[in-house]
């Protein structure tokens, strides 16, 4: 009798088709949403504006048509896509209380967030290799870091991260869902999959393994690149050579440090979820899609002489 009832319940679950989810931002502090929307809107406009200006500057300025700046353009494009995928929906929830998100849109957002985040990490790794060759093997730099190298790097970045992260939304979309309320502003895999009636062990295991494999391997290669760079810089005895060498990779190192720090804080808060209010990881997740995109072009624009001059020329034309 009990087994028959259990089978009936499972049958009921399978017949209920959820066509949309409801995003509940900050379950404990929903009254803060209108106040929070102002700084988020300003950061969003800053991120979109700064990255757009940087892309136009690199496109129009012939002196910036070099591999290093092409990689920086890729980073800006990834930042723009990530911002547009996450922030407009968050702001519509804050302003107009439009909480529903369709089933397909939710999993599309999940795919873009996972794949583009790892693409950013991989781009930082390729940029670290670019700086390693520039400082450790300067005479071979023109023959190694070419336009063809950039094309191959872009293909590798896209193929690796799309192919390895696409199973995450596919696995989640194949689950049966008993609840439609997501206690988050965005469709993260863990926030969505835990609403399922099915066993989500495979989902959690795959995301954990892939996340640490991709981000971890990138971080290890970045650390190795900068270890070799530091070793070479210490040996340089020519006056002003050390400062010049460090300035060529200073901006890149600052961005990697900030990207890794924010990501690490986000991981720690998620692991310590029981000791931290649930709204804190939600806020950090949103900020991780906003602050790095806003800072990346500003740091490069301020610290890189060629980009600064290119932006000044662009503004004079306007």
Short mmCIF file of C-alpha atoms in Angstrom, two decimals:
data_model
loop_
_atom_site.label_atom_id
_atom_site.label_comp_id
_atom_site.label_asym_id
_atom_site.label_seq_id
_atom_site.Cartn_x
_atom_site.Cartn_y
_atom_site.Cartn_z
CA UNK A 1 0.00 0.00 0.00
CA UNK A 2 2.77 2.45 1.01
CA UNK A 3 4.75 1.54 -2.11
CA UNK A 4 1.69 2.21 -4.27
CA UNK A 5 1.23 5.63 -2.67
CA UNK A 6 4.91 6.42 -3.21
CA UNK A 7 4.61 5.49 -6.88
CA UNK A 8 1.52 7.67 -7.17
CA UNK A 9 3.40 10.62 -5.71
CA UNK A 10 6.25 10.07 -8.17
CA UNK A 11 3.70 9.89 -10.97
CA UNK A 12 2.19 13.19 -9.84
CA UNK A 13 5.66 14.80 -9.85
CA UNK A 14 6.31 13.62 -13.37
CA UNK A 15 3.02 14.97 -14.68
CA UNK A 16 3.50 18.47 -13.25
CA UNK A 17 5.44 20.47 -15.84
CA UNK A 18 6.98 23.70 -14.53
CA UNK A 19 7.14 26.22 -17.35
CA UNK A 20 8.75 28.99 -15.31
CA UNK A 21 10.53 29.71 -12.03
CA UNK A 22 10.13 32.61 -9.58
CA UNK A 23 13.29 34.43 -8.52
CA UNK A 24 13.14 35.66 -4.92
CA UNK A 25 16.04 38.05 -4.33
CA UNK A 26 17.20 38.53 -0.74
CA UNK A 27 14.43 36.55 1.02
CA UNK A 28 15.20 38.16 4.39
CA UNK A 29 15.73 41.76 3.22
CA UNK A 30 13.39 42.36 0.28
CA UNK A 31 12.74 45.92 1.46
CA UNK A 32 16.37 46.76 0.60
CA UNK A 33 15.95 46.01 -3.10
CA UNK A 34 14.94 49.51 -4.22
CA UNK A 35 17.89 51.08 -2.36
CA UNK A 36 20.30 48.48 -3.71
CA UNK A 37 19.14 49.02 -7.28
CA UNK A 38 20.76 52.49 -7.45
CA UNK A 39 24.42 51.45 -6.87
CA UNK A 40 23.89 48.33 -9.00
CA UNK A 41 22.52 50.46 -11.86
CA UNK A 42 25.49 52.83 -11.65
CA UNK A 43 27.97 49.94 -11.63
CA UNK A 44 26.15 48.36 -14.60
CA UNK A 45 26.30 51.59 -16.62
CA UNK A 46 29.96 52.01 -15.68
CA UNK A 47 30.82 48.47 -16.72
CA UNK A 48 28.97 48.69 -20.04
CA UNK A 49 30.25 52.19 -20.85
CA UNK A 50 33.90 51.55 -19.90
CA UNK A 51 34.11 48.25 -21.79
CA UNK A 52 32.41 49.72 -24.87
CA UNK A 53 34.84 52.66 -24.90
CA UNK A 54 37.79 50.29 -24.52
CA UNK A 55 36.59 48.11 -27.41
CA UNK A 56 36.03 51.12 -29.70
CA UNK A 57 39.44 52.54 -28.77
CA UNK A 58 41.27 49.29 -29.58
CA UNK A 59 39.30 48.94 -32.81
CA UNK A 60 40.02 52.51 -34.06
CA UNK A 61 43.58 52.98 -32.79
CA UNK A 62 46.05 51.28 -35.15
CA UNK A 63 48.83 51.25 -32.54
CA UNK A 64 46.66 48.99 -30.35
CA UNK A 65 46.27 46.30 -33.03
CA UNK A 66 48.55 43.91 -31.16
CA UNK A 67 47.96 40.46 -29.59
CA UNK A 68 47.94 41.77 -26.00
CA UNK A 69 45.15 44.24 -26.79
CA UNK A 70 43.19 41.67 -28.80
CA UNK A 71 43.14 39.49 -25.67
CA UNK A 72 42.02 42.51 -23.65
CA UNK A 73 39.21 43.04 -26.18
CA UNK A 74 38.12 39.43 -25.65
CA UNK A 75 38.04 40.02 -21.89
CA UNK A 76 35.85 43.10 -22.40
CA UNK A 77 33.45 41.17 -24.66
CA UNK A 78 33.11 38.42 -22.04
CA UNK A 79 32.45 41.04 -19.35
CA UNK A 80 29.74 42.71 -21.45
CA UNK A 81 27.96 39.40 -22.14
CA UNK A 82 28.09 38.39 -18.46
CA UNK A 83 26.69 41.76 -17.37
CA UNK A 84 23.87 41.65 -19.93
CA UNK A 85 23.02 38.07 -18.95
CA UNK A 86 22.64 38.77 -15.23
CA UNK A 87 22.13 42.42 -14.28
CA UNK A 88 19.11 43.52 -16.43
CA UNK A 89 17.00 40.68 -14.99
CA UNK A 90 18.10 41.57 -11.45
CA UNK A 91 17.15 45.22 -11.98
CA UNK A 92 13.74 44.34 -13.45
CA UNK A 93 13.06 42.33 -10.28
CA UNK A 94 14.12 45.25 -8.10
CA UNK A 95 12.22 47.92 -10.05
CA UNK A 96 9.13 46.18 -11.42
CA UNK A 97 8.89 43.02 -9.29
CA UNK A 98 9.08 40.87 -12.45
CA UNK A 99 10.17 37.68 -10.72
CA UNK A 100 9.13 34.99 -13.25
CA UNK A 101 11.78 33.56 -15.56
CA UNK A 102 10.97 30.91 -18.14
CA UNK A 103 12.37 27.40 -17.90
CA UNK A 104 14.51 27.81 -21.04
CA UNK A 105 15.71 31.33 -20.12
CA UNK A 106 16.80 30.12 -16.70
CA UNK A 107 18.97 27.33 -18.09
CA UNK A 108 20.34 29.58 -20.83
CA UNK A 109 21.41 32.05 -18.15
CA UNK A 110 22.98 29.19 -16.18
CA UNK A 111 24.95 28.05 -19.25
CA UNK A 112 26.25 31.55 -20.09
CA UNK A 113 27.27 32.26 -16.49
CA UNK A 114 29.19 28.98 -16.15
CA UNK A 115 30.85 29.00 -19.55
CA UNK A 116 31.74 32.71 -19.70
CA UNK A 117 33.11 32.76 -16.14
CA UNK A 118 35.53 29.95 -17.00
CA UNK A 119 36.30 31.69 -20.33
CA UNK A 120 37.38 34.77 -18.35
CA UNK A 121 39.63 32.63 -16.17
CA UNK A 122 41.13 31.00 -19.26
CA UNK A 123 41.66 34.42 -20.89
CA UNK A 124 43.57 35.59 -17.81
CA UNK A 125 45.73 32.47 -18.14
CA UNK A 126 46.51 33.20 -21.81
CA UNK A 127 47.28 36.84 -20.93
CA UNK A 128 49.66 35.63 -18.20
CA UNK A 129 51.45 33.48 -20.80
CA UNK A 130 51.64 36.55 -23.09
CA UNK A 131 53.36 38.54 -20.31
CA UNK A 132 55.66 35.58 -19.53
CA UNK A 133 56.90 35.44 -23.13
CA UNK A 134 57.20 39.25 -23.32
CA UNK A 135 59.44 39.45 -20.24
CA UNK A 136 61.22 36.09 -20.14
CA UNK A 137 61.74 35.67 -23.91
CA UNK A 138 61.48 39.21 -25.38
CA UNK A 139 63.44 38.42 -28.55
CA UNK A 140 61.15 35.51 -29.41
CA UNK A 141 57.94 37.39 -28.51
CA UNK A 142 57.10 38.58 -32.08
CA UNK A 143 57.47 35.05 -33.46
CA UNK A 144 55.49 33.33 -30.66
CA UNK A 145 52.69 35.78 -29.84
CA UNK A 146 51.23 36.42 -33.28
CA UNK A 147 47.78 37.06 -34.72
CA UNK A 148 47.52 33.34 -35.47
CA UNK A 149 48.34 32.58 -31.82
CA UNK A 150 45.47 34.85 -30.71
CA UNK A 151 43.01 33.12 -33.08
CA UNK A 152 44.05 29.69 -31.79
CA UNK A 153 43.84 30.92 -28.19
CA UNK A 154 40.30 32.24 -28.72
CA UNK A 155 39.19 28.94 -30.32
CA UNK A 156 40.74 27.02 -27.41
CA UNK A 157 39.10 29.29 -24.80
CA UNK A 158 35.66 28.93 -26.35
CA UNK A 159 35.84 25.20 -27.18
CA UNK A 160 37.26 24.09 -23.83
CA UNK A 161 34.80 25.98 -21.68
CA UNK A 162 31.66 25.51 -23.78
CA UNK A 163 32.15 21.76 -24.17
CA UNK A 164 32.98 21.15 -20.50
CA UNK A 165 30.33 23.43 -18.94
CA UNK A 166 27.35 22.70 -21.20
CA UNK A 167 26.52 19.45 -19.33
CA UNK A 168 25.73 21.53 -16.21
CA UNK A 169 22.51 23.13 -17.56
CA UNK A 170 21.67 19.97 -19.53
CA UNK A 171 21.79 17.83 -16.38
CA UNK A 172 19.70 20.39 -14.47
CA UNK A 173 17.12 20.74 -17.24
CA UNK A 174 16.52 16.97 -17.26
CA UNK A 175 15.50 16.95 -13.58
CA UNK A 176 11.88 16.95 -12.38
CA UNK A 177 11.02 19.97 -10.27
CA UNK A 178 8.65 20.00 -7.31
CA UNK A 179 9.15 23.67 -6.36
CA UNK A 180 9.32 26.73 -8.61
CA UNK A 181 10.62 29.36 -6.16
CA UNK A 182 14.36 30.05 -6.51
CA UNK A 183 15.80 31.88 -3.49
CA UNK A 184 18.29 33.79 -5.58
CA UNK A 185 18.41 36.64 -8.10
CA UNK A 186 19.99 34.46 -10.77
CA UNK A 187 19.73 30.85 -11.96
CA UNK A 188 22.81 29.28 -10.43
CA UNK A 189 23.05 25.51 -10.77
CA UNK A 190 22.88 24.83 -7.03
CA UNK A 191 19.96 27.23 -6.44
CA UNK A 192 17.92 25.59 -9.21
CA UNK A 193 18.83 21.91 -8.92
CA UNK A 194 18.05 21.72 -5.20
CA UNK A 195 14.38 22.41 -6.08
CA UNK A 196 14.24 19.06 -7.86
CA UNK A 197 12.45 15.95 -6.64
CA UNK A 198 15.27 13.82 -8.08
CA UNK A 199 18.72 12.96 -6.81
CA UNK A 200 21.11 15.83 -7.66
CA UNK A 201 24.36 14.14 -6.57
CA UNK A 202 25.58 13.88 -10.17
CA UNK A 203 24.87 17.59 -10.80
CA UNK A 204 26.74 18.67 -7.68
CA UNK A 205 29.67 16.33 -8.33
CA UNK A 206 30.06 17.36 -11.98
CA UNK A 207 29.98 21.09 -11.21
CA UNK A 208 32.44 20.65 -8.34
CA UNK A 209 34.93 18.62 -10.40
CA UNK A 210 34.69 20.77 -13.54
CA UNK A 211 34.75 24.06 -11.61
CA UNK A 212 37.88 23.20 -9.64
CA UNK A 213 39.55 21.54 -12.65
CA UNK A 214 39.08 24.50 -15.01
CA UNK A 215 39.57 27.37 -12.56
CA UNK A 216 42.23 25.50 -10.59
CA UNK A 217 44.35 24.60 -13.63
CA UNK A 218 44.14 28.20 -14.90
CA UNK A 219 45.21 29.56 -11.52
CA UNK A 220 48.16 27.14 -11.29
CA UNK A 221 49.40 28.16 -14.76
CA UNK A 222 48.97 31.86 -13.90
CA UNK A 223 50.98 31.43 -10.68
CA UNK A 224 53.72 29.54 -12.59
CA UNK A 225 53.88 32.29 -15.25
CA UNK A 226 54.29 35.02 -12.66
CA UNK A 227 56.82 32.94 -10.70
CA UNK A 228 59.02 32.77 -13.80
CA UNK A 229 58.43 36.49 -14.46
CA UNK A 230 59.44 37.39 -10.89
CA UNK A 231 62.54 35.20 -11.16
CA UNK A 232 63.65 37.01 -14.33
CA UNK A 233 62.82 40.47 -12.95
CA UNK A 234 64.93 39.87 -9.82
CA UNK A 235 67.94 39.10 -12.04
CA UNK A 236 67.57 42.32 -14.07
CA UNK A 237 70.22 44.83 -12.99
CA UNK A 238 69.78 47.57 -15.59
CA UNK A 239 68.49 50.84 -14.14
CA UNK A 240 64.75 51.28 -14.65
CA UNK A 241 64.40 47.85 -16.27
CA UNK A 242 62.67 46.33 -13.23
CA UNK A 243 60.07 49.10 -13.07
CA UNK A 244 59.43 48.82 -16.80
CA UNK A 245 59.07 45.04 -16.62
CA UNK A 246 56.66 45.21 -13.70
CA UNK A 247 54.59 47.95 -15.32
CA UNK A 248 53.93 45.77 -18.37
CA UNK A 249 52.19 43.13 -16.27
CA UNK A 250 51.05 45.19 -13.25
CA UNK A 251 47.56 45.87 -14.60
CA UNK A 252 47.05 42.23 -15.53
CA UNK A 253 48.21 41.04 -12.10
CA UNK A 254 45.84 43.46 -10.31
CA UNK A 255 42.86 42.18 -12.31
CA UNK A 256 43.75 38.53 -11.73
CA UNK A 257 44.19 39.18 -8.01
CA UNK A 258 40.82 40.90 -7.77
CA UNK A 259 39.03 38.28 -9.89
CA UNK A 260 40.50 35.44 -7.79
CA UNK A 261 39.82 37.19 -4.47
CA UNK A 262 36.14 37.86 -5.24
CA UNK A 263 35.71 34.30 -6.51
CA UNK A 264 37.41 32.87 -3.41
CA UNK A 265 35.21 34.92 -1.07
CA UNK A 266 32.14 33.74 -2.99
CA UNK A 267 33.22 30.08 -2.67
CA UNK A 268 33.94 30.44 1.06
CA UNK A 269 30.58 32.06 1.78
CA UNK A 270 28.80 29.29 -0.11
CA UNK A 271 30.70 26.62 1.83
CA UNK A 272 29.90 28.35 5.13
CA UNK A 273 26.27 28.90 4.15
CA UNK A 274 24.94 27.67 7.52
CA UNK A 275 26.91 30.31 9.46
CA UNK A 276 26.26 33.21 7.07
CA UNK A 277 22.90 34.86 6.28
CA UNK A 278 21.59 33.48 2.95
CA UNK A 279 21.42 36.97 1.44
CA UNK A 280 25.22 37.46 1.63
CA UNK A 281 26.16 34.84 -1.02
CA UNK A 282 23.37 36.19 -3.26
CA UNK A 283 24.76 39.73 -3.06
CA UNK A 284 28.35 38.54 -3.62
CA UNK A 285 27.22 36.55 -6.67
CA UNK A 286 25.67 39.67 -8.19
CA UNK A 287 28.72 41.82 -7.39
CA UNK A 288 31.02 39.23 -8.95
CA UNK A 289 29.21 39.82 -12.25
CA UNK A 290 29.50 43.61 -11.85
CA UNK A 291 32.65 44.79 -10.08
CA UNK A 292 35.33 42.98 -12.16
CA UNK A 293 33.70 44.08 -15.47
CA UNK A 294 33.58 47.66 -14.17
CA UNK A 295 37.19 47.64 -12.95
CA UNK A 296 38.92 45.76 -15.80
CA UNK A 297 38.81 48.55 -18.43
CA UNK A 298 39.43 51.27 -15.83
CA UNK A 299 42.59 49.61 -14.47
CA UNK A 300 43.97 49.08 -17.98
CA UNK A 301 42.91 52.57 -19.07
CA UNK A 302 44.65 54.24 -16.13
CA UNK A 303 47.81 52.10 -16.04
CA UNK A 304 48.45 51.54 -19.77
CA UNK A 305 49.87 54.58 -21.56
CA UNK A 306 48.87 53.44 -25.07
CA UNK A 307 45.24 52.83 -24.08
CA UNK A 308 45.06 56.12 -22.19
CA UNK A 309 46.31 58.00 -25.25
CA UNK A 310 43.89 56.09 -27.50
CA UNK A 311 40.91 56.99 -25.27
CA UNK A 312 42.00 60.65 -25.26
CA UNK A 313 42.11 60.64 -29.09
CA UNK A 314 38.65 59.03 -29.21
CA UNK A 315 37.18 61.65 -26.85
CA UNK A 316 38.68 64.48 -28.96
CA UNK A 317 36.95 63.06 -32.06
CA UNK A 318 33.62 63.16 -30.22
#
